[in-house]
PDB file of C-alpha atoms in Angstrom:
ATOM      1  CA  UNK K 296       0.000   0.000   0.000  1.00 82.00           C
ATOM      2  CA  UNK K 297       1.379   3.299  -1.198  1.00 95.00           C
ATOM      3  CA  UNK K 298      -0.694   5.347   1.414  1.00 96.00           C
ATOM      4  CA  UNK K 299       1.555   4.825   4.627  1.00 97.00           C
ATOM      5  CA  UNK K 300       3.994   6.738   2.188  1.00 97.00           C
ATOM      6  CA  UNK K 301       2.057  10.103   2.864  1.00 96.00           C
ATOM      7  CA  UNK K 302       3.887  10.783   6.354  1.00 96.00           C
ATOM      8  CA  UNK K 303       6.739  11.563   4.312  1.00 96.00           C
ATOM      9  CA  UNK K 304       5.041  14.544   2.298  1.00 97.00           C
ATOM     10  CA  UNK K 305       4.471  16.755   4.596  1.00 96.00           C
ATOM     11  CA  UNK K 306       6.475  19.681   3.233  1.00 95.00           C
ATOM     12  CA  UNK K 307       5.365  19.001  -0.028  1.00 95.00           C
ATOM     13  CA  UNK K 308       1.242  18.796   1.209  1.00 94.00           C
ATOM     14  CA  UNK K 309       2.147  21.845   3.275  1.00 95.00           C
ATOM     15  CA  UNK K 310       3.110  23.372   0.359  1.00 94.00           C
ATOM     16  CA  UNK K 311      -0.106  22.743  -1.884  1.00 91.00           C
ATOM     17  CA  UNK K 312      -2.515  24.131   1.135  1.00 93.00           C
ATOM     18  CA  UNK K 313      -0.069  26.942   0.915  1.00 93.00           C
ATOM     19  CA  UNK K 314      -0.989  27.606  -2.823  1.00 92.00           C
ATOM     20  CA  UNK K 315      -4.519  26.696  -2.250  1.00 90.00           C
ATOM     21  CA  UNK K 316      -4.763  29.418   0.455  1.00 93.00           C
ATOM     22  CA  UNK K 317      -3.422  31.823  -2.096  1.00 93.00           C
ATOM     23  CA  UNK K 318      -5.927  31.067  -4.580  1.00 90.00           C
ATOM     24  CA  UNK K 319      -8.774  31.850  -1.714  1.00 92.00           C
ATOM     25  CA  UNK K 320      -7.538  35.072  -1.034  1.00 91.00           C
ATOM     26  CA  UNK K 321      -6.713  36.168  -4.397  1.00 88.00           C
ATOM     27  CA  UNK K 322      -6.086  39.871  -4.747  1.00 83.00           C
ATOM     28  CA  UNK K 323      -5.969  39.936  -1.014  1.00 86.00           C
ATOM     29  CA  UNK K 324      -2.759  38.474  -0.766  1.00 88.00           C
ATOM     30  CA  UNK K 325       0.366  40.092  -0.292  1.00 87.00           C
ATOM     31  CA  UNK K 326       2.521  39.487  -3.575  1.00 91.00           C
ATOM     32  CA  UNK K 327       6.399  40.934  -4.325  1.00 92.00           C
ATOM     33  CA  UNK K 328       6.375  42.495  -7.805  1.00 92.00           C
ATOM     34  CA  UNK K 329       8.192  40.458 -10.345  1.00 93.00           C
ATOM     35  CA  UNK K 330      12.428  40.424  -9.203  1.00 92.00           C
ATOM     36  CA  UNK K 331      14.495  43.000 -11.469  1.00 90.00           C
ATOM     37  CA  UNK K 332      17.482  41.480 -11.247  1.00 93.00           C
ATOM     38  CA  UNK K 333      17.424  37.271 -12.175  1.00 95.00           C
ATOM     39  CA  UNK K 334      18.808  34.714 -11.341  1.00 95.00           C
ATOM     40  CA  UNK K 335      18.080  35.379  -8.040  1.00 93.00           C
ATOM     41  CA  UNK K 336      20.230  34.570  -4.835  1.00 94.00           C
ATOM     42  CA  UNK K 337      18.880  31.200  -3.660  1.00 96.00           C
ATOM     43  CA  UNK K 338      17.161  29.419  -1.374  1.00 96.00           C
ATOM     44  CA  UNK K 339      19.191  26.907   0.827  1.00 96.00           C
ATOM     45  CA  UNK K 340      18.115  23.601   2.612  1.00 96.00           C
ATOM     46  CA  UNK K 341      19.562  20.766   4.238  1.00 97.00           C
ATOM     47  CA  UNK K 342      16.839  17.835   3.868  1.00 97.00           C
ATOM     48  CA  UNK K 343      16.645  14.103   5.158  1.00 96.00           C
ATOM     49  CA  UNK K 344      17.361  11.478   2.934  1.00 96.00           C
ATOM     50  CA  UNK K 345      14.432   9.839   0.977  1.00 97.00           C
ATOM     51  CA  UNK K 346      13.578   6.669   3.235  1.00 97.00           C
ATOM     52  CA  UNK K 347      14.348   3.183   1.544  1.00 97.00           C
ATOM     53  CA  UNK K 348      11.039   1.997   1.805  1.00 97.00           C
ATOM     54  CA  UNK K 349       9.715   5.188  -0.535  1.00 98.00           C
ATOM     55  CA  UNK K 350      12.558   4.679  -3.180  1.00 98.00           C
ATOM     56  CA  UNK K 351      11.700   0.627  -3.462  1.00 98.00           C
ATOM     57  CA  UNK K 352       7.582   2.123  -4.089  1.00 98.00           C
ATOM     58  CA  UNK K 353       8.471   4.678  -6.399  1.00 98.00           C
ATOM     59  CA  UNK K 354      10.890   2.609  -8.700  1.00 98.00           C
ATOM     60  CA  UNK K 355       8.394  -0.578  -8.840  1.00 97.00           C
ATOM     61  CA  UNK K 356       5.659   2.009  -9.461  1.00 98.00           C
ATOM     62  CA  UNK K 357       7.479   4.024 -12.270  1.00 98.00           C
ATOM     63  CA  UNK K 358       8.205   0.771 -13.874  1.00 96.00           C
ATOM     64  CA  UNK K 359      11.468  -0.069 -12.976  1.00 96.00           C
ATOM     65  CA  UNK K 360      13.874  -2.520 -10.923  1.00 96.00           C
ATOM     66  CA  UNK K 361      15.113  -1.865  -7.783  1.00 96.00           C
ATOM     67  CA  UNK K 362      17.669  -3.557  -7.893  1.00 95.00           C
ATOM     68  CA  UNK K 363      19.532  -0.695 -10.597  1.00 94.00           C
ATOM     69  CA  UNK K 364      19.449   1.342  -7.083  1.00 95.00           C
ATOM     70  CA  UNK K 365      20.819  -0.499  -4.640  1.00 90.00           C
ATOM     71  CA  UNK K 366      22.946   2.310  -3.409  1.00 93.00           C
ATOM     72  CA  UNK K 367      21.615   5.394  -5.077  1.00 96.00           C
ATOM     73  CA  UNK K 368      18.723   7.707  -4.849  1.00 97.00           C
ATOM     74  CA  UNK K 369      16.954   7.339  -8.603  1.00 98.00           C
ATOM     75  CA  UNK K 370      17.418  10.954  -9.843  1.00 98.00           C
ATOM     76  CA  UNK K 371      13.880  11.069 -11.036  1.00 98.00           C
ATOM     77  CA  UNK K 372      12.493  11.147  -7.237  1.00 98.00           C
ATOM     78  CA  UNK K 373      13.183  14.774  -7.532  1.00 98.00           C
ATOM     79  CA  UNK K 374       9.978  16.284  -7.163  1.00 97.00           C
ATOM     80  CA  UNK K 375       9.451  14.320  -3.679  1.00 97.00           C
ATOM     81  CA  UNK K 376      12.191  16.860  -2.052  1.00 97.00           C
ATOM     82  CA  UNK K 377      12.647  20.064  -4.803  1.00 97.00           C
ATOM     83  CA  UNK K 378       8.879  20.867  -5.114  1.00 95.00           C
ATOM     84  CA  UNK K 379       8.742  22.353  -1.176  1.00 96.00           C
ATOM     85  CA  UNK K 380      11.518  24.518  -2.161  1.00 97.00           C
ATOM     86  CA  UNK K 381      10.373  25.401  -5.378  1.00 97.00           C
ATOM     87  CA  UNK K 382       6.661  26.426  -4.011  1.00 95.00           C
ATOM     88  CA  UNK K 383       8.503  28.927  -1.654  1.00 95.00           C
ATOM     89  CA  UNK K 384      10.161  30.175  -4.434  1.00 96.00           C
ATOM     90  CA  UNK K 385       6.996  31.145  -6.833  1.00 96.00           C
ATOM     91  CA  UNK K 386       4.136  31.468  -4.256  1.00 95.00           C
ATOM     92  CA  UNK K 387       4.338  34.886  -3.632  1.00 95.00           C
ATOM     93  CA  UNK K 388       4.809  35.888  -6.815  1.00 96.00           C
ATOM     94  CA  UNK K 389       2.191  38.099  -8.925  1.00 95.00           C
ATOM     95  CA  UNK K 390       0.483  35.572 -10.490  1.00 95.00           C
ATOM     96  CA  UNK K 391      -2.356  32.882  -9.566  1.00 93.00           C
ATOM     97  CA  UNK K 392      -1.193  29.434  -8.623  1.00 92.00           C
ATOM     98  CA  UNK K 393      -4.994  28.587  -9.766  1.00 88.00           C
ATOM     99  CA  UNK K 394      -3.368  29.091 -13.700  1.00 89.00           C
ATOM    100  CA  UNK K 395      -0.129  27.318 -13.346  1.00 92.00           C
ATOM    101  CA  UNK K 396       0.514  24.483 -15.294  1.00 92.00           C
ATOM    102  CA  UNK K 397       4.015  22.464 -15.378  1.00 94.00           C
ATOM    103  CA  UNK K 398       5.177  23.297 -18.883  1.00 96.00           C
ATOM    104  CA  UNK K 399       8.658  21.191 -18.493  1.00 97.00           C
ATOM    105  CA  UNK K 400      11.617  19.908 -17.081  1.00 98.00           C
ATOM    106  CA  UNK K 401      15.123  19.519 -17.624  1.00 98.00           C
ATOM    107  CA  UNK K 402      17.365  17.105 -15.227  1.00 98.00           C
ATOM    108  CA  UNK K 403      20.819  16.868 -15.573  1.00 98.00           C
ATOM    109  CA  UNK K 404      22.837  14.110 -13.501  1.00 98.00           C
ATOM    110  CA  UNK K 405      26.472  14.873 -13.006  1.00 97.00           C
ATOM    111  CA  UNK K 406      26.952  12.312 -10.290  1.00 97.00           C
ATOM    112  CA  UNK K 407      25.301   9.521  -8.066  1.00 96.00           C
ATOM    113  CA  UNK K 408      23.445  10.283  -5.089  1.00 97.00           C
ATOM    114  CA  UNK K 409      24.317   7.978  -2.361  1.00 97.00           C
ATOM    115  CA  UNK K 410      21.523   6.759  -0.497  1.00 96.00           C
ATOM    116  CA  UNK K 411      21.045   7.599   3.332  1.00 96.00           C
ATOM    117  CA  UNK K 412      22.740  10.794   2.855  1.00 95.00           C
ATOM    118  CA  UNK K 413      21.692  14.534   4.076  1.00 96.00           C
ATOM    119  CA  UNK K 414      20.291  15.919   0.705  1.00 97.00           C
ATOM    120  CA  UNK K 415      22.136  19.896   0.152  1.00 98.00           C
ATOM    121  CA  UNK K 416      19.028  21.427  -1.975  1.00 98.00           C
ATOM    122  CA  UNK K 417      19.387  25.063  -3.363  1.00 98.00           C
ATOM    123  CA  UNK K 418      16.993  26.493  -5.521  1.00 98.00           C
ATOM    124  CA  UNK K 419      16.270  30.036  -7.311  1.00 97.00           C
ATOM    125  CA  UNK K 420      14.464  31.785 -10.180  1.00 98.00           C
ATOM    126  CA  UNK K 421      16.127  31.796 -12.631  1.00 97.00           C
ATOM    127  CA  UNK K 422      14.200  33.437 -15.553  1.00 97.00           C
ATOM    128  CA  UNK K 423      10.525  34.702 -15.695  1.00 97.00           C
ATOM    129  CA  UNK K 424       9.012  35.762 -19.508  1.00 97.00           C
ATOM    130  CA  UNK K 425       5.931  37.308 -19.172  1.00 96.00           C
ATOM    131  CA  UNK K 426       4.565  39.118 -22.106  1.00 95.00           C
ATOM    132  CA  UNK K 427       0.966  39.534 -20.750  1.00 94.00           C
ATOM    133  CA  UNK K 428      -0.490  36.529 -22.285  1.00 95.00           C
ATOM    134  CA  UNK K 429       1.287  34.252 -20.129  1.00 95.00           C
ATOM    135  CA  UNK K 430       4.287  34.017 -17.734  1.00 97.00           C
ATOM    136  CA  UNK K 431       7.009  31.012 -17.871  1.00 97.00           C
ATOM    137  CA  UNK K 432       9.259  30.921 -14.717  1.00 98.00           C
ATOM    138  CA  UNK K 433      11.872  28.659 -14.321  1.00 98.00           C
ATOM    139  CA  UNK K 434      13.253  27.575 -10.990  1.00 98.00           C
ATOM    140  CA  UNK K 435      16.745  26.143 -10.567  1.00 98.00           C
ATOM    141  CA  UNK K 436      17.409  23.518  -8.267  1.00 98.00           C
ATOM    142  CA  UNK K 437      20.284  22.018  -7.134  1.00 98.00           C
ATOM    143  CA  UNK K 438      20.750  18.768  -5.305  1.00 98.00           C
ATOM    144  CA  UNK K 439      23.771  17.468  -3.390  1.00 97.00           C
ATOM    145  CA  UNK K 440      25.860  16.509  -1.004  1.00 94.00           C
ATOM    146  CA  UNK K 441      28.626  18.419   1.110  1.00 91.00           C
ATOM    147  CA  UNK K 442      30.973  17.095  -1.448  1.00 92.00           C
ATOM    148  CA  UNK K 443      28.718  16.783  -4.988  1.00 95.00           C
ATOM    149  CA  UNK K 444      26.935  19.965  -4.417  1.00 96.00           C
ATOM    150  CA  UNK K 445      25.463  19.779  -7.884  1.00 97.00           C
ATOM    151  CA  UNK K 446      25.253  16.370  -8.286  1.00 98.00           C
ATOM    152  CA  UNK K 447      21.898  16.704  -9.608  1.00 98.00           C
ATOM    153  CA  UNK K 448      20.445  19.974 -11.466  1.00 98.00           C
ATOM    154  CA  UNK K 449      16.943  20.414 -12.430  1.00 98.00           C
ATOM    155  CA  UNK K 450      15.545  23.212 -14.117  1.00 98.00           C
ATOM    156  CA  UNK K 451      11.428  23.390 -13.830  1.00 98.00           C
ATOM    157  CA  UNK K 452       9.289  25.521 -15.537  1.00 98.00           C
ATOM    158  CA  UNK K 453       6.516  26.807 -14.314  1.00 97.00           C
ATOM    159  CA  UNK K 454       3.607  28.452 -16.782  1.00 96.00           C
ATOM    160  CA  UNK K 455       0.619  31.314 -15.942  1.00 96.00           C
ATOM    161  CA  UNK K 456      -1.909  31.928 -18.356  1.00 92.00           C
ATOM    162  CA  UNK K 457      -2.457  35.641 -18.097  1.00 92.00           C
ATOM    163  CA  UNK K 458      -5.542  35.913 -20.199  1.00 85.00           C
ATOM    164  CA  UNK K 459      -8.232  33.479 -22.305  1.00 72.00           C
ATOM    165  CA  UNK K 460      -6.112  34.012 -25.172  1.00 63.00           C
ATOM    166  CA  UNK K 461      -5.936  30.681 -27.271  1.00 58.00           C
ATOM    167  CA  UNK K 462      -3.657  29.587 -29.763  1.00 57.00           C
ATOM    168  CA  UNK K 463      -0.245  28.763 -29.827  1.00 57.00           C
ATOM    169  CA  UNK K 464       1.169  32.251 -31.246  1.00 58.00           C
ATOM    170  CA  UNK K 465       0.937  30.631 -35.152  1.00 58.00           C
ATOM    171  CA  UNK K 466       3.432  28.209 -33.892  1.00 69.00           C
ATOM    172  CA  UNK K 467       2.952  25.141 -35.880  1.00 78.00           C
ATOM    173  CA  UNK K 468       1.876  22.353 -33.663  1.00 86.00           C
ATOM    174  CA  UNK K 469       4.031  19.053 -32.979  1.00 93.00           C
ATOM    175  CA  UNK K 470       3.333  15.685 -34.071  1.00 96.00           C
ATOM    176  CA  UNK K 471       4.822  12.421 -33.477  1.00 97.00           C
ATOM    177  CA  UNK K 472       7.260  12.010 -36.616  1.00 96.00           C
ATOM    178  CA  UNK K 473       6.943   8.853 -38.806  1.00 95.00           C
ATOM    179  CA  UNK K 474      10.368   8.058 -38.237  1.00 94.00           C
ATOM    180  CA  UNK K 475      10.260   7.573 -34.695  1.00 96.00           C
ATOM    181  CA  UNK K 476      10.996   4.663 -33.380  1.00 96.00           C
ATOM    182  CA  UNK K 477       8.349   3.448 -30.823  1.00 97.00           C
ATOM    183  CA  UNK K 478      10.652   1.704 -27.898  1.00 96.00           C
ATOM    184  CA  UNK K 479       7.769   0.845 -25.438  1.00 97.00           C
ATOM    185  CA  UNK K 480       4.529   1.770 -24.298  1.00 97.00           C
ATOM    186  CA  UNK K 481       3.702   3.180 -20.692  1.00 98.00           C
ATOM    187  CA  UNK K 482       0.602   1.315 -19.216  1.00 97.00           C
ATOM    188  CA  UNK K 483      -1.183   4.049 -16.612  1.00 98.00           C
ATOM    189  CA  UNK K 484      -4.577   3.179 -14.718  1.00 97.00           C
ATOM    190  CA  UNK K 485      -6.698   5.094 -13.574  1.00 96.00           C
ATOM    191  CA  UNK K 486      -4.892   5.599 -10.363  1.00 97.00           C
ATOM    192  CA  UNK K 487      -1.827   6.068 -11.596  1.00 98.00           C
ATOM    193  CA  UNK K 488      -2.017   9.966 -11.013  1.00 98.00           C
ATOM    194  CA  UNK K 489      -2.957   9.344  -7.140  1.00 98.00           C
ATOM    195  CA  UNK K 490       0.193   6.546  -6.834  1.00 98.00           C
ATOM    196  CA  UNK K 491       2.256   9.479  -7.912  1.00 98.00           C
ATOM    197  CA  UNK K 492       0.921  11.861  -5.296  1.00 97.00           C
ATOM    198  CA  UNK K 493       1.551   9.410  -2.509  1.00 98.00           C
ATOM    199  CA  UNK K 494       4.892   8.973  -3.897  1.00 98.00           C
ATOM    200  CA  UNK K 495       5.782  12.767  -4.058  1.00 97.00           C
ATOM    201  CA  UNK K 496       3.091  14.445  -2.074  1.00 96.00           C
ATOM    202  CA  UNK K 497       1.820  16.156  -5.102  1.00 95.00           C
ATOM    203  CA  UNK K 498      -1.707  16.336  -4.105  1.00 94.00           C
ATOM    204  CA  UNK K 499      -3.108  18.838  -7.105  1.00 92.00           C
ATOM    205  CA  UNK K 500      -6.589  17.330  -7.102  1.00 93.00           C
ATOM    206  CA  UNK K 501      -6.790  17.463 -10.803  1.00 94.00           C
ATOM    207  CA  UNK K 502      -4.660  14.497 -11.056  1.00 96.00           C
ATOM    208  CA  UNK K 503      -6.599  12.493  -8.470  1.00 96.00           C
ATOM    209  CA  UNK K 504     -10.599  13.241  -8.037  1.00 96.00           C
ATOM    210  CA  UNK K 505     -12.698  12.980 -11.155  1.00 96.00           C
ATOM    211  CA  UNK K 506     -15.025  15.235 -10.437  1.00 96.00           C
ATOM    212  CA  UNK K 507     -12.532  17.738  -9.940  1.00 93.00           C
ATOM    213  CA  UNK K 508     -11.117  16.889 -13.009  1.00 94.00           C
ATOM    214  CA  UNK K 509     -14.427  17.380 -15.049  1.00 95.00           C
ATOM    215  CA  UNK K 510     -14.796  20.471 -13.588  1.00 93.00           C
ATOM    216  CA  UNK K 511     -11.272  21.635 -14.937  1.00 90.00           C
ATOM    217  CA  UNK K 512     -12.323  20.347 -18.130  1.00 92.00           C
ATOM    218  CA  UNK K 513     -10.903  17.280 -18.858  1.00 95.00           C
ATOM    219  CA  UNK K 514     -13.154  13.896 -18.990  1.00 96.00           C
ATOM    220  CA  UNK K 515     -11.288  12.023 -16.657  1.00 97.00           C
ATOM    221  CA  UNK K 516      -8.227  12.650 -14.319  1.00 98.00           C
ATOM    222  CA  UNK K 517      -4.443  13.434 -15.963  1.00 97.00           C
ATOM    223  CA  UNK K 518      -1.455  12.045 -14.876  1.00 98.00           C
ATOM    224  CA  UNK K 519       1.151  14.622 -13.617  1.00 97.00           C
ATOM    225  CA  UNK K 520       3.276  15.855 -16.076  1.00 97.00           C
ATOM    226  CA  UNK K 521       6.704  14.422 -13.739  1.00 97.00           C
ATOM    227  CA  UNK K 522       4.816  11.624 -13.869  1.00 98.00           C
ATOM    228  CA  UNK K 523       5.329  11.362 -17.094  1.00 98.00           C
ATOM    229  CA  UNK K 524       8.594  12.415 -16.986  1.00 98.00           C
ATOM    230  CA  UNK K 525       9.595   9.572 -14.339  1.00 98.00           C
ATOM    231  CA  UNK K 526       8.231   6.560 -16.719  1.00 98.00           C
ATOM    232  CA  UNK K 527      10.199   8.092 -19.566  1.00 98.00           C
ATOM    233  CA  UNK K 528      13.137   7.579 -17.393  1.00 98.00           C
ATOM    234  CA  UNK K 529      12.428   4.224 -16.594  1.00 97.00           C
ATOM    235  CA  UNK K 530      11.298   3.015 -20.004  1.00 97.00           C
ATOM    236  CA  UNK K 531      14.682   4.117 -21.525  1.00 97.00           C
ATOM    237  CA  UNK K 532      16.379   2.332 -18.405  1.00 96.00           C
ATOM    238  CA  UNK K 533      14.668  -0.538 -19.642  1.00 94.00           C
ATOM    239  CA  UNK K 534      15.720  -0.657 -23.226  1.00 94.00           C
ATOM    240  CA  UNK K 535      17.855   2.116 -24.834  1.00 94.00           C
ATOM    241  CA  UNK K 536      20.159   1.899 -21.693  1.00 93.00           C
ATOM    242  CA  UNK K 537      20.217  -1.501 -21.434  1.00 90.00           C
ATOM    243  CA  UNK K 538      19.595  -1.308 -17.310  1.00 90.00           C
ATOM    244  CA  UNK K 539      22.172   1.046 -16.689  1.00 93.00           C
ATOM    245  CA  UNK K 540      20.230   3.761 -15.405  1.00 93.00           C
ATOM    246  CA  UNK K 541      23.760   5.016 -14.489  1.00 93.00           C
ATOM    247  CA  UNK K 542      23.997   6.094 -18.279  1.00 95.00           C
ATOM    248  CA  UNK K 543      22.022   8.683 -18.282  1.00 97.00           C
ATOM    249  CA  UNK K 544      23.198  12.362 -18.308  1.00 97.00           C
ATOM    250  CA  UNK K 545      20.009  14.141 -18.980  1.00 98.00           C
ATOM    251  CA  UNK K 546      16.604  14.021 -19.663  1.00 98.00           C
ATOM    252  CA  UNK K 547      14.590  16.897 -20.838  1.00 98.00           C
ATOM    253  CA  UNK K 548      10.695  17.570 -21.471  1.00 98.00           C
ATOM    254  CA  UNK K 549       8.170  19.617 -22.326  1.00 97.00           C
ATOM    255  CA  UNK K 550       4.653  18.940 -21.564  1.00 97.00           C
ATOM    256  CA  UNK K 551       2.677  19.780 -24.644  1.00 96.00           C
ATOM    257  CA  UNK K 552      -0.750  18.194 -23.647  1.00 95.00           C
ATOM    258  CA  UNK K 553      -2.695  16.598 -20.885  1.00 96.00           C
ATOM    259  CA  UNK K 554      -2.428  13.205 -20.479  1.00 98.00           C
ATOM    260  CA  UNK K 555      -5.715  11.665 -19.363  1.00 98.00           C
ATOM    261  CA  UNK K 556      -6.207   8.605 -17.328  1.00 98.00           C
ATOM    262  CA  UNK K 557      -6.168   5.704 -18.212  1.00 98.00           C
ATOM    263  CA  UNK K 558      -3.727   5.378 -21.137  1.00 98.00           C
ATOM    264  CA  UNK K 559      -1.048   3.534 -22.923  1.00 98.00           C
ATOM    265  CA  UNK K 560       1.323   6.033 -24.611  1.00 98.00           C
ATOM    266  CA  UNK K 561       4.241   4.479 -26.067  1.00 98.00           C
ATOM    267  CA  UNK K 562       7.898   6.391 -25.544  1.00 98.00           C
ATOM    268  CA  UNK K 563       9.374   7.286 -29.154  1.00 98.00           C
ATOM    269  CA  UNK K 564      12.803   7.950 -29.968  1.00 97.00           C
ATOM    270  CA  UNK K 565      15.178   9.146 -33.006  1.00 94.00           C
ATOM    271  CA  UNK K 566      18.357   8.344 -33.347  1.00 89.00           C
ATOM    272  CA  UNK K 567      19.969  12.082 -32.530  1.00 90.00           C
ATOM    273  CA  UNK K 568      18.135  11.647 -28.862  1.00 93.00           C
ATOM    274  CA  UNK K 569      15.110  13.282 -29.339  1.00 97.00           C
ATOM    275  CA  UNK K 570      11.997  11.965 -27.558  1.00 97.00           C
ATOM    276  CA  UNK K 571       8.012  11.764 -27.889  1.00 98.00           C
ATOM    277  CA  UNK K 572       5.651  10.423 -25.345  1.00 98.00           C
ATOM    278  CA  UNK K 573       2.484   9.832 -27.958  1.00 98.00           C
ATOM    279  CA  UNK K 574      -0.355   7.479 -28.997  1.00 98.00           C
ATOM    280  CA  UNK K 575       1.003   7.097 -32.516  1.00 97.00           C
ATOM    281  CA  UNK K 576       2.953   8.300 -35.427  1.00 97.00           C
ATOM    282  CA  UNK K 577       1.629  11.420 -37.049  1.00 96.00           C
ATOM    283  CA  UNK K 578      -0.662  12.531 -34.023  1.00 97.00           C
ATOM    284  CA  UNK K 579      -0.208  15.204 -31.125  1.00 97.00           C
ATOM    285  CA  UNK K 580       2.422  14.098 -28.662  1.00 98.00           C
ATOM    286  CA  UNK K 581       2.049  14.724 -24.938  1.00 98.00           C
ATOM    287  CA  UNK K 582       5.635  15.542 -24.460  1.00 98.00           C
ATOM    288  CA  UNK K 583       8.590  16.151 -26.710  1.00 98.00           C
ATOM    289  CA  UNK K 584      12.174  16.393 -25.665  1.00 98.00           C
ATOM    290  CA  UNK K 585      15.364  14.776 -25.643  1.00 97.00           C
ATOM    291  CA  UNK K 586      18.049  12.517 -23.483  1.00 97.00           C
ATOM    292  CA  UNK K 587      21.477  12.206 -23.814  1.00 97.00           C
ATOM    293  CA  UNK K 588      23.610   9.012 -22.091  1.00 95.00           C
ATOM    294  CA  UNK K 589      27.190   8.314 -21.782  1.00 87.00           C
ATOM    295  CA  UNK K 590      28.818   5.345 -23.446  1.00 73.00           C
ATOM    296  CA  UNK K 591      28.937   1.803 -21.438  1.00 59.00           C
ATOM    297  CA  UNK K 592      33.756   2.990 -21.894  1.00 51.00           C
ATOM    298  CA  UNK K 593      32.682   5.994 -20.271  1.00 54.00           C
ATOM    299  CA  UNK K 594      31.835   4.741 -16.653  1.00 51.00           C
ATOM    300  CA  UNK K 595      34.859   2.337 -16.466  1.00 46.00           C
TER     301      UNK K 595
END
């Protein structure tokens, strides 16, 4: 049972009622105008290490093998201890957390994270466009230890739809290219969206309760979009890295439409690393992006 996970998410549940209260008061709250000067000093934390018990869940529940981990913390468990830190970074901002939507992530892995260790977590805006239709901050975060400070970089970006403008800008919409070769599909249930937020404590209730879901506008639940992002990680563990999870240096997507539950998207790939998480060839993808791995010489 995945539920006796949820005593480990209280900074990240903390953090949702946090955005949830700023949504009730609206224009009441008290928000700092947009920072001047970016990247902006950042925010330092010293956090336990993920418990074994959560790491074994969240592996076997991504689709993977625990036994690829035995001594490491699986990069892609990010958003269990960055999204506290990255909340107190963009709450108070001049925007409403009602409108944000995760439009992306990028993780780079420079080094292994040894398991049981104090996690060194640093995080800061980095960059915030906003040309009045909508606002894209990203957040840069950082996580260590005392002597792999940036063992582990992730940039997330956060979007804010300023106004009911729709469209894409005349930006041609993506599509899952022909040549694309499909490497796997991704079987989610219907409760795949609520195993994530016992797994990372993201508790948006758009990924969880159907009703709430309707009422957003979508026919059934959607998966988070790090969800996503952590069975991409593990299907390519599975087959383009041949169980080496160790091989990869970075991962890097952008969420490009909701994924509703349940589904079977298959993972695509081209041969110069790009990536599409899609039904089939020639249709919208979810997510685009792209991964890059060392060679098996490499980690000799």
């Amino acid at each position: 049972m995945l539920l006796k996970h949820i005593v480990h998410q209280g900074p990240m549940i903390s953090t949702v009622l946090k955005m949830v209260l700023s949504v009730i008061l609206g224009p009441l709250r008290r928000a700092r105008p947009i920072p001047q000067q970016l990247p902006e000093p950042p925010v330092e934390k010293t956090l336990p290490p993920p418990p074994d018990g959560l790491i074994h869940d969240f592996i076997l529940t991504m689709g993977g093998d625990p036994a690829m981990y035995r001594d490491c913390v699986p990069a892609h468990l990010f958003p269990q201890w960055c999204f506290p830190i990255v909340g107190s970074c963009i709450i108070d901002l001049p925007y409403s957390m009602a409108k944000m939507l995760n439009a992306g992530c990028r993780m780079e892995i420079n080094a292994p994270i040894p398991r049981g260790t104090a996690l060194k977590v640093r995080a800061n805006i980095e960059s915030i466009d906003d040309d009045g239709r909508r606002a894209v901050v990203k957040v840069r975060v950082a996580t260590g230890t005392e002597t792999q400070p940036e063992a582990l970089v992730c940039l997330v970006s956060a979007l804010f739809q300023l106004s009911r403008s729709k469209g894409n800008g005349g930006k041609e919409k993506p599509s899952v290219p022909d040549t694309a070769r499909e490497i796997a599909r991704i079987k989610l249930s219907k409760r795949s969206g609520l195993d994530f937020a016992l797994l990372t404590g993201d508790f948006n209730p758009v990924h969880w309760i159907r009703l709430y879901a309707r009422l957003s506008g979508f026919r059934n639940v959607i998966l988070h979009g790090l969800g996503t992002f952590a069975h991409t990680v593990e299907t390519l563990n599975r087959t383009v890295l041949n169980g080496r999870p160790d091989q990869l240096t970075m991962l890097e997507l952008r969420f490009t439409r909701p994924l509703v539950l349940p589904a079977a998207p298959a993972v695509y790939c081209c041969e110069d690393g790009d990536i599409y998480i899609g039904d089939t060839p020639g249709k919208a993808p979810y997510a685009i992006g792209r991964h890059t791995a060392m060679k098996e010489n490499e980690n000799e």
